[in-house]
Amino acid sequence: MGVVIGGLGTSHVPMIGRAIAANKQAEVPFAPFFASFGRVHAWLDEARPDVVIVFYNDHGLNFFLDNMPTFAIGVAHDYRNADEGWGPPEPRTFRGDAELAWHIVGSLMADEFDVATCQEMIFDHAGITALDLLFPADGAGHGDIPVATIPIMINGVLPPLPTPARCYKLGQAIGRAIRSFPGHRRVLLVGSGGLSHELGVSGKIYLDFDRLTLEKIEHDPQALTQFTNDEIVDLAGAQGLELMTWLAMRGAAAGGDIVTSIYHAPISHTGGAMMLIDTREGER
Ligand code: DHB
Ligand code: FE
C-alpha cells in the first residue's frame, strides 16, 4: 500500500541552488531560510520517504509555448537537469519510479484527469531546487538524491491555465492514487513554487497574501481555491500563480500537523517560504 507521509511546500528561487553550490548557505539573505531546513532533515531521517513526488511549474526548459500540457507526469526510470541559461550545470540524474508513476496515471485517468505522460523529461530548477533543499549534497559536490522522484508539471505560464480549484483536486486524486497502489511506498509530496513574486517588475512581493496563503494552507486550503487565476495575479504577482503547486501538494497531503515553517522575504524577487506537514497517522 502507498502511504502519504507528508507534504512540503517551498520556494524555488534559483539563487538558492547557486548558494548551495557555492556553499553560501550561512550568508545574507539565505541563512534563516537554510537554517529552517535543519528540522526538515531531522524529520526526513525519521519519516523515511521512498519517493518524493514534486509538483512544479516548468519555466520553458522541457515544455515551451509550442507544446504545453496542463498537467504532465514523469513515468521514466530517470530524469536529468540541463542548462537553463546560467551555463551548463554539473550533470545530474534523478532516479524515477516508473511503477508508481504508471499506477498514478491509470488512477488519474479513471478519476477523469487526462494527464500527459513523459517517458523523457528534463528536470527544471523548480523541482531540483526543492530536492537540493531536502537532500543537500556534501560540500560543493552534487550527491545522489537518496529517494526516487516523480516530477509532476503544472502549466503556470501559457493561458489558459488550470484553476487553483483544479490543481487542488488533482492533488486529491493523486492522494487517492497513492493510497490504492498495491506495492509498498512511503511518499512525500512537494509543492515547489511561490510565494508571491513579480519577476518582470521590480521584485515586488505581497506580504499580506503570503501570510494568508500560509495560514490557509495550514488550516483551510480549500479557501484558496475560491480565487480565480486573475485574482491571484493581482494579489500575489504574475509568478504568484506558482501557488498552484502548493495547492496540489496539500490536496494530496491532507490533514496532519505542521512540523515547521518559515517565511523569509525577500529571497531574490520572491516571498521565500517553506512549510512541512506530517500526515503519518498511528506512526508517531
Ligand atoms: C526567481 C524566482 C522563481 O520562482 C524563478 O523561477 C526564477 C527566479 C527569483 O526570485 O529570482
Ligand atoms: Fe519559478
CSV table of C-alpha atoms and ligand atoms in Angstrom, one decimal:
chain,number,residue,atom,x,y,z
A,1,MET,CA,0.0,0.0,0.0
A,2,GLY,CA,1.2,3.5,-0.7
A,3,VAL,CA,1.3,5.9,2.3
A,4,VAL,CA,1.3,9.6,2.2
A,5,ILE,CA,3.7,10.5,5.0
A,6,GLY,CA,3.8,14.3,4.5
A,7,GLY,CA,3.7,17.4,2.4
A,8,LEU,CA,6.2,20.2,2.0
A,9,GLY,CA,5.9,23.5,0.2
A,10,THR,CA,8.9,25.6,-0.7
A,11,SER,CA,10.0,28.5,-2.8
A,12,HIS,CA,12.4,27.5,-5.6
A,13,VAL,CA,14.4,30.7,-6.3
A,14,PRO,CA,17.4,29.6,-8.5
A,15,MET,CA,19.8,31.7,-6.2
A,16,ILE,CA,19.1,29.0,-3.6
A,17,GLY,CA,20.6,26.3,-5.8
A,18,ARG,CA,23.6,28.5,-6.6
A,19,ALA,CA,24.1,29.4,-2.9
A,20,ILE,CA,24.2,25.6,-2.2
A,21,ALA,CA,26.7,25.0,-5.0
A,22,ALA,CA,28.9,27.9,-3.7
A,23,ASN,CA,28.5,26.8,0.0
A,24,LYS,CA,26.9,30.2,0.9
A,25,GLN,CA,24.1,28.9,3.0
A,26,ALA,CA,25.1,30.9,6.0
A,27,GLU,CA,25.2,34.2,4.2
A,28,VAL,CA,22.7,37.0,3.7
A,29,PRO,CA,19.9,36.7,2.6
A,30,PHE,CA,19.7,32.9,2.8
A,31,ALA,CA,20.8,32.0,6.3
A,32,PRO,CA,17.4,31.8,8.1
A,33,PHE,CA,15.9,30.0,5.2
A,34,PHE,CA,18.6,27.3,5.0
A,35,ALA,CA,18.7,27.0,8.8
A,36,SER,CA,15.0,26.2,8.8
A,37,PHE,CA,15.6,23.1,6.8
A,38,GLY,CA,17.6,21.5,9.7
A,39,ARG,CA,14.2,20.5,11.2
A,40,VAL,CA,13.2,19.1,7.8
A,41,HIS,CA,16.3,17.0,7.6
A,42,ALA,CA,15.7,15.5,11.0
A,43,TRP,CA,12.1,14.7,10.0
A,44,LEU,CA,13.3,13.0,6.8
A,45,ASP,CA,15.6,10.8,8.8
A,46,GLU,CA,12.7,9.7,11.0
A,47,ALA,CA,9.9,9.6,8.4
A,48,ARG,CA,12.0,7.8,5.7
A,49,PRO,CA,10.3,8.5,2.4
A,50,ASP,CA,10.9,6.1,-0.5
A,51,VAL,CA,9.5,8.5,-3.1
A,52,VAL,CA,9.2,12.3,-3.4
A,53,ILE,CA,6.5,13.5,-5.8
A,54,VAL,CA,7.4,17.0,-6.9
A,55,PHE,CA,4.6,19.4,-8.2
A,56,TYR,CA,6.4,22.2,-10.0
A,57,ASN,CA,5.9,24.6,-12.9
A,58,ASP,CA,8.2,24.3,-15.9
A,59,HIS,CA,9.9,27.6,-16.8
A,60,GLY,CA,10.5,26.8,-20.5
A,61,LEU,CA,13.1,24.1,-20.1
A,62,ASN,CA,11.2,21.0,-21.1
A,63,PHE,CA,7.9,22.5,-22.3
A,64,PHE,CA,7.6,25.6,-24.4
A,65,LEU,CA,4.8,27.6,-25.9
A,66,ASP,CA,4.5,25.2,-28.9
A,67,ASN,CA,3.8,22.2,-26.6
A,68,MET,CA,2.3,22.9,-23.2
A,69,PRO,CA,0.3,20.3,-21.4
A,70,THR,CA,-1.9,21.4,-18.5
A,71,PHE,CA,-0.5,18.6,-16.3
A,72,ALA,CA,2.4,16.3,-17.2
A,73,ILE,CA,3.8,13.4,-15.1
A,74,GLY,CA,7.2,11.8,-15.5
A,75,VAL,CA,6.9,8.0,-16.0
A,76,ALA,CA,10.6,7.4,-16.7
A,77,HIS,CA,13.3,5.5,-14.9
A,78,ASP,CA,15.4,8.6,-14.6
A,79,TYR,CA,15.5,12.4,-15.3
A,80,ARG,CA,18.3,14.8,-15.8
A,81,ASN,CA,19.0,18.5,-15.4
A,82,ALA,CA,20.1,20.9,-18.2
A,83,ASP,CA,21.3,24.4,-18.9
A,84,GLU,CA,18.6,27.0,-18.1
A,85,GLY,CA,20.6,30.0,-19.2
A,86,TRP,CA,23.2,30.2,-16.4
A,87,GLY,CA,25.7,27.9,-18.1
A,88,PRO,CA,25.8,24.1,-18.2
A,89,PRO,CA,25.2,22.7,-14.7
A,90,GLU,CA,27.0,19.8,-13.3
A,91,PRO,CA,25.1,16.9,-14.9
A,92,ARG,CA,22.8,15.1,-12.5
A,93,THR,CA,20.5,12.2,-12.8
A,94,PHE,CA,17.4,11.7,-10.7
A,95,ARG,CA,16.1,8.2,-10.2
A,96,GLY,CA,12.4,7.8,-11.1
A,97,ASP,CA,9.7,5.4,-10.0
A,98,ALA,CA,8.1,4.2,-13.2
A,99,GLU,CA,5.9,1.6,-11.5
A,100,LEU,CA,4.3,4.0,-9.1
A,101,ALA,CA,4.1,6.8,-11.8
A,102,TRP,CA,2.2,4.5,-14.2
A,103,HIS,CA,-0.1,3.4,-11.5
A,104,ILE,CA,-0.9,7.1,-10.8
A,105,VAL,CA,-1.5,7.8,-14.5
A,106,GLY,CA,-4.1,4.9,-14.6
A,107,SER,CA,-5.8,6.0,-11.5
A,108,LEU,CA,-5.9,9.7,-12.6
A,109,MET,CA,-7.4,8.6,-16.0
A,110,ALA,CA,-10.1,6.6,-14.2
A,111,ASP,CA,-10.6,9.7,-12.0
A,112,GLU,CA,-11.2,11.9,-15.1
A,113,PHE,CA,-7.8,13.6,-15.1
A,114,ASP,CA,-6.2,13.3,-18.5
A,115,VAL,CA,-2.5,13.9,-17.8
A,116,ALA,CA,0.3,13.9,-20.3
A,117,THR,CA,2.8,11.1,-19.7
A,118,CYS,CA,6.5,11.8,-20.2
A,119,GLN,CA,9.0,9.0,-20.9
A,120,GLU,CA,11.6,11.6,-21.1
A,121,MET,CA,11.6,14.8,-19.1
A,122,ILE,CA,14.3,17.4,-18.4
A,123,PHE,CA,14.0,18.5,-14.8
A,124,ASP,CA,13.6,22.2,-14.3
A,125,HIS,CA,15.2,24.3,-11.5
A,126,ALA,CA,11.8,24.4,-9.8
A,127,GLY,CA,11.9,20.7,-9.0
A,128,ILE,CA,15.7,20.4,-8.5
A,129,THR,CA,15.9,23.4,-6.0
A,130,ALA,CA,13.4,21.7,-3.8
A,131,LEU,CA,15.3,18.4,-3.9
A,132,ASP,CA,18.6,20.3,-3.2
A,133,LEU,CA,17.0,21.8,-0.1
A,134,LEU,CA,15.6,18.5,1.1
A,135,PHE,CA,18.7,16.4,0.4
A,136,PRO,CA,21.8,18.7,0.5
A,137,ALA,CA,24.9,17.2,-1.1
A,138,ASP,CA,28.1,17.0,0.8
A,139,GLY,CA,30.4,20.0,0.2
A,140,ALA,CA,30.1,21.6,-3.2
A,141,GLY,CA,29.5,18.3,-5.0
A,142,HIS,CA,26.2,17.0,-6.1
A,143,GLY,CA,25.5,13.7,-4.4
A,144,ASP,CA,22.7,11.3,-5.4
A,145,ILE,CA,19.3,12.0,-4.1
A,146,PRO,CA,18.6,9.1,-1.8
A,147,VAL,CA,14.9,8.6,-2.9
A,148,ALA,CA,13.1,8.1,-6.1
A,149,THR,CA,11.4,11.2,-7.7
A,150,ILE,CA,8.2,11.6,-9.7
A,151,PRO,CA,8.0,15.0,-11.4
A,152,ILE,CA,4.5,16.5,-12.0
A,153,MET,CA,4.4,19.6,-14.1
A,154,ILE,CA,1.6,22.1,-13.8
A,155,ASN,CA,1.3,24.7,-16.5
A,156,GLY,CA,1.9,28.1,-14.9
A,157,VAL,CA,2.9,30.1,-18.0
A,158,LEU,CA,0.7,29.7,-21.0
A,159,PRO,CA,-3.0,30.6,-20.7
A,160,PRO,CA,-5.5,29.2,-20.4
A,161,LEU,CA,-4.1,27.9,-17.0
A,162,PRO,CA,-5.7,25.4,-14.7
A,163,THR,CA,-7.6,27.0,-11.9
A,164,PRO,CA,-6.5,26.8,-8.2
A,165,ALA,CA,-9.5,24.5,-7.6
A,166,ARG,CA,-8.5,22.1,-10.4
A,167,CYS,CA,-4.9,21.9,-9.0
A,168,TYR,CA,-6.2,21.1,-5.5
A,169,LYS,CA,-8.5,18.4,-7.0
A,170,LEU,CA,-5.6,17.0,-8.9
A,171,GLY,CA,-3.7,16.7,-5.7
A,172,GLN,CA,-6.7,14.9,-4.1
A,173,ALA,CA,-6.8,12.5,-7.0
A,174,ILE,CA,-3.1,11.8,-6.6
A,175,GLY,CA,-3.6,11.1,-2.9
A,176,ARG,CA,-6.2,8.5,-3.8
A,177,ALA,CA,-3.9,7.0,-6.4
A,178,ILE,CA,-1.0,6.7,-3.9
A,179,ARG,CA,-3.3,5.0,-1.4
A,180,SER,CA,-4.5,2.5,-4.0
A,181,PHE,CA,-1.0,1.5,-5.1
A,182,PRO,CA,-0.7,-2.3,-4.4
A,183,GLY,CA,3.1,-2.1,-3.6
A,184,HIS,CA,4.8,-0.6,-0.6
A,185,ARG,CA,5.8,3.1,-0.9
A,186,ARG,CA,6.2,5.9,1.7
A,187,VAL,CA,5.5,9.1,-0.3
A,188,LEU,CA,6.3,12.7,0.5
A,189,LEU,CA,4.6,15.3,-1.7
A,190,VAL,CA,6.4,18.5,-2.5
A,191,GLY,CA,4.8,21.7,-3.9
A,192,SER,CA,7.6,23.9,-5.3
A,193,GLY,CA,6.8,27.5,-6.1
A,194,GLY,CA,5.8,30.9,-4.8
A,195,LEU,CA,5.1,32.5,-2.8
A,196,SER,CA,4.4,36.0,-4.2
A,197,HIS,CA,6.7,37.4,-6.8
A,198,GLU,CA,6.6,39.5,-9.9
A,199,LEU,CA,9.8,38.9,-11.9
A,200,GLY,CA,9.0,41.3,-14.7
A,201,VAL,CA,8.5,44.3,-12.4
A,202,SER,CA,10.9,45.3,-9.7
A,203,GLY,CA,10.8,42.3,-7.5
A,204,LYS,CA,7.6,43.2,-5.7
A,205,ILE,CA,6.3,40.8,-3.0
A,206,TYR,CA,2.9,40.8,-1.4
A,207,LEU,CA,3.2,40.2,2.3
A,208,ASP,CA,-0.5,40.1,3.1
A,209,PHE,CA,-1.3,37.5,0.5
A,210,ASP,CA,1.7,35.4,1.6
A,211,ARG,CA,0.6,35.5,5.2
A,212,LEU,CA,-2.9,34.5,4.1
A,213,THR,CA,-1.5,31.7,2.0
A,214,LEU,CA,0.5,30.2,4.8
A,215,GLU,CA,-2.4,30.4,7.2
A,216,LYS,CA,-4.9,28.8,4.8
A,217,ILE,CA,-2.5,26.1,3.5
A,218,GLU,CA,-2.3,25.0,7.2
A,219,HIS,CA,-5.9,25.3,8.3
A,220,ASP,CA,-8.2,25.7,5.3
A,221,PRO,CA,-6.6,25.1,1.9
A,222,GLN,CA,-9.9,24.9,0.2
A,223,ALA,CA,-10.4,28.7,0.9
A,224,LEU,CA,-7.5,29.4,-1.5
A,225,THR,CA,-9.3,27.5,-4.3
A,226,GLN,CA,-12.0,30.2,-4.3
A,227,PHE,CA,-9.6,32.6,-6.1
A,228,THR,CA,-9.5,32.9,-9.8
A,229,ASN,CA,-6.2,33.0,-11.6
A,230,ASP,CA,-6.6,36.7,-12.3
A,231,GLU,CA,-7.2,37.4,-8.7
A,232,ILE,CA,-4.1,35.6,-7.7
A,233,VAL,CA,-2.1,37.6,-10.2
A,234,ASP,CA,-3.5,40.8,-8.7
A,235,LEU,CA,-2.9,39.7,-5.1
A,236,ALA,CA,0.4,37.8,-5.5
A,237,GLY,CA,2.0,38.9,-8.7
A,238,ALA,CA,2.3,37.1,-12.0
A,239,GLN,CA,4.5,34.3,-10.6
A,240,GLY,CA,2.3,34.1,-7.6
A,241,LEU,CA,0.4,31.5,-9.6
A,242,GLU,CA,3.1,29.1,-8.6
A,243,LEU,CA,0.9,28.7,-5.6
A,244,MET,CA,-0.9,26.0,-7.7
A,245,THR,CA,1.9,23.7,-6.8
A,246,TRP,CA,1.3,24.1,-3.0
A,247,LEU,CA,-2.4,23.5,-3.6
A,248,ALA,CA,-1.8,20.3,-5.4
A,249,MET,CA,0.6,19.2,-2.6
A,250,ARG,CA,-2.0,20.0,0.0
A,251,GLY,CA,-4.7,18.2,-1.9
A,252,ALA,CA,-2.7,15.0,-1.8
A,253,ALA,CA,-1.3,15.5,1.7
A,254,ALA,CA,-4.4,16.4,3.6
A,255,GLY,CA,-4.8,16.9,7.4
A,256,GLY,CA,-1.8,16.2,9.6
A,257,ASP,CA,0.3,18.6,11.7
A,258,ILE,CA,2.7,21.3,10.9
A,259,VAL,CA,6.3,20.2,11.8
A,260,THR,CA,7.9,23.5,10.9
A,261,SER,CA,7.5,26.5,8.6
A,262,ILE,CA,9.3,29.8,7.8
A,263,TYR,CA,8.5,33.0,5.9
A,264,HIS,CA,11.7,34.9,5.0
A,265,ALA,CA,11.3,37.7,2.4
A,266,PRO,CA,12.6,38.6,0.0
A,267,ILE,CA,14.9,36.0,-1.4
A,268,SER,CA,15.8,37.4,-4.7
A,269,HIS,CA,12.4,38.6,-6.1
A,270,THR,CA,10.3,36.2,-4.0
A,271,GLY,CA,8.4,35.8,-0.8
A,272,GLY,CA,10.5,32.9,0.4
A,273,ALA,CA,8.5,30.3,2.3
A,274,MET,CA,8.7,26.7,3.5
A,275,MET,CA,6.1,24.6,5.3
A,276,LEU,CA,6.4,20.9,6.3
A,277,ILE,CA,3.3,18.9,7.2
A,278,ASP,CA,3.4,15.4,8.8
A,279,THR,CA,0.4,13.3,7.7
A,280,ARG,CA,1.5,10.0,9.2
A,281,GLU,CA,-1.2,8.5,11.3
A,282,GLY,CA,-0.7,6.0,14.1
A,283,GLU,CA,3.1,6.0,13.4
A,284,ARG,CA,4.1,9.0,15.6
B,1,DHB,C1,13.1,33.7,-9.1
B,1,DHB,C2,12.0,33.0,-8.6
B,1,DHB,C3,11.5,32.0,-9.3
B,1,DHB,O1,10.4,31.2,-8.9
B,1,DHB,C4,12.1,31.6,-10.5
B,1,DHB,O2,11.5,30.5,-11.2
B,1,DHB,C5,13.1,32.3,-11.1
B,1,DHB,C6,13.7,33.4,-10.3
B,1,DHB,C7,13.7,34.9,-8.3
B,1,DHB,O3,13.1,35.3,-7.4
B,1,DHB,O4,14.8,35.3,-8.7
B,2,FE,FE,9.6,30.0,-10.5
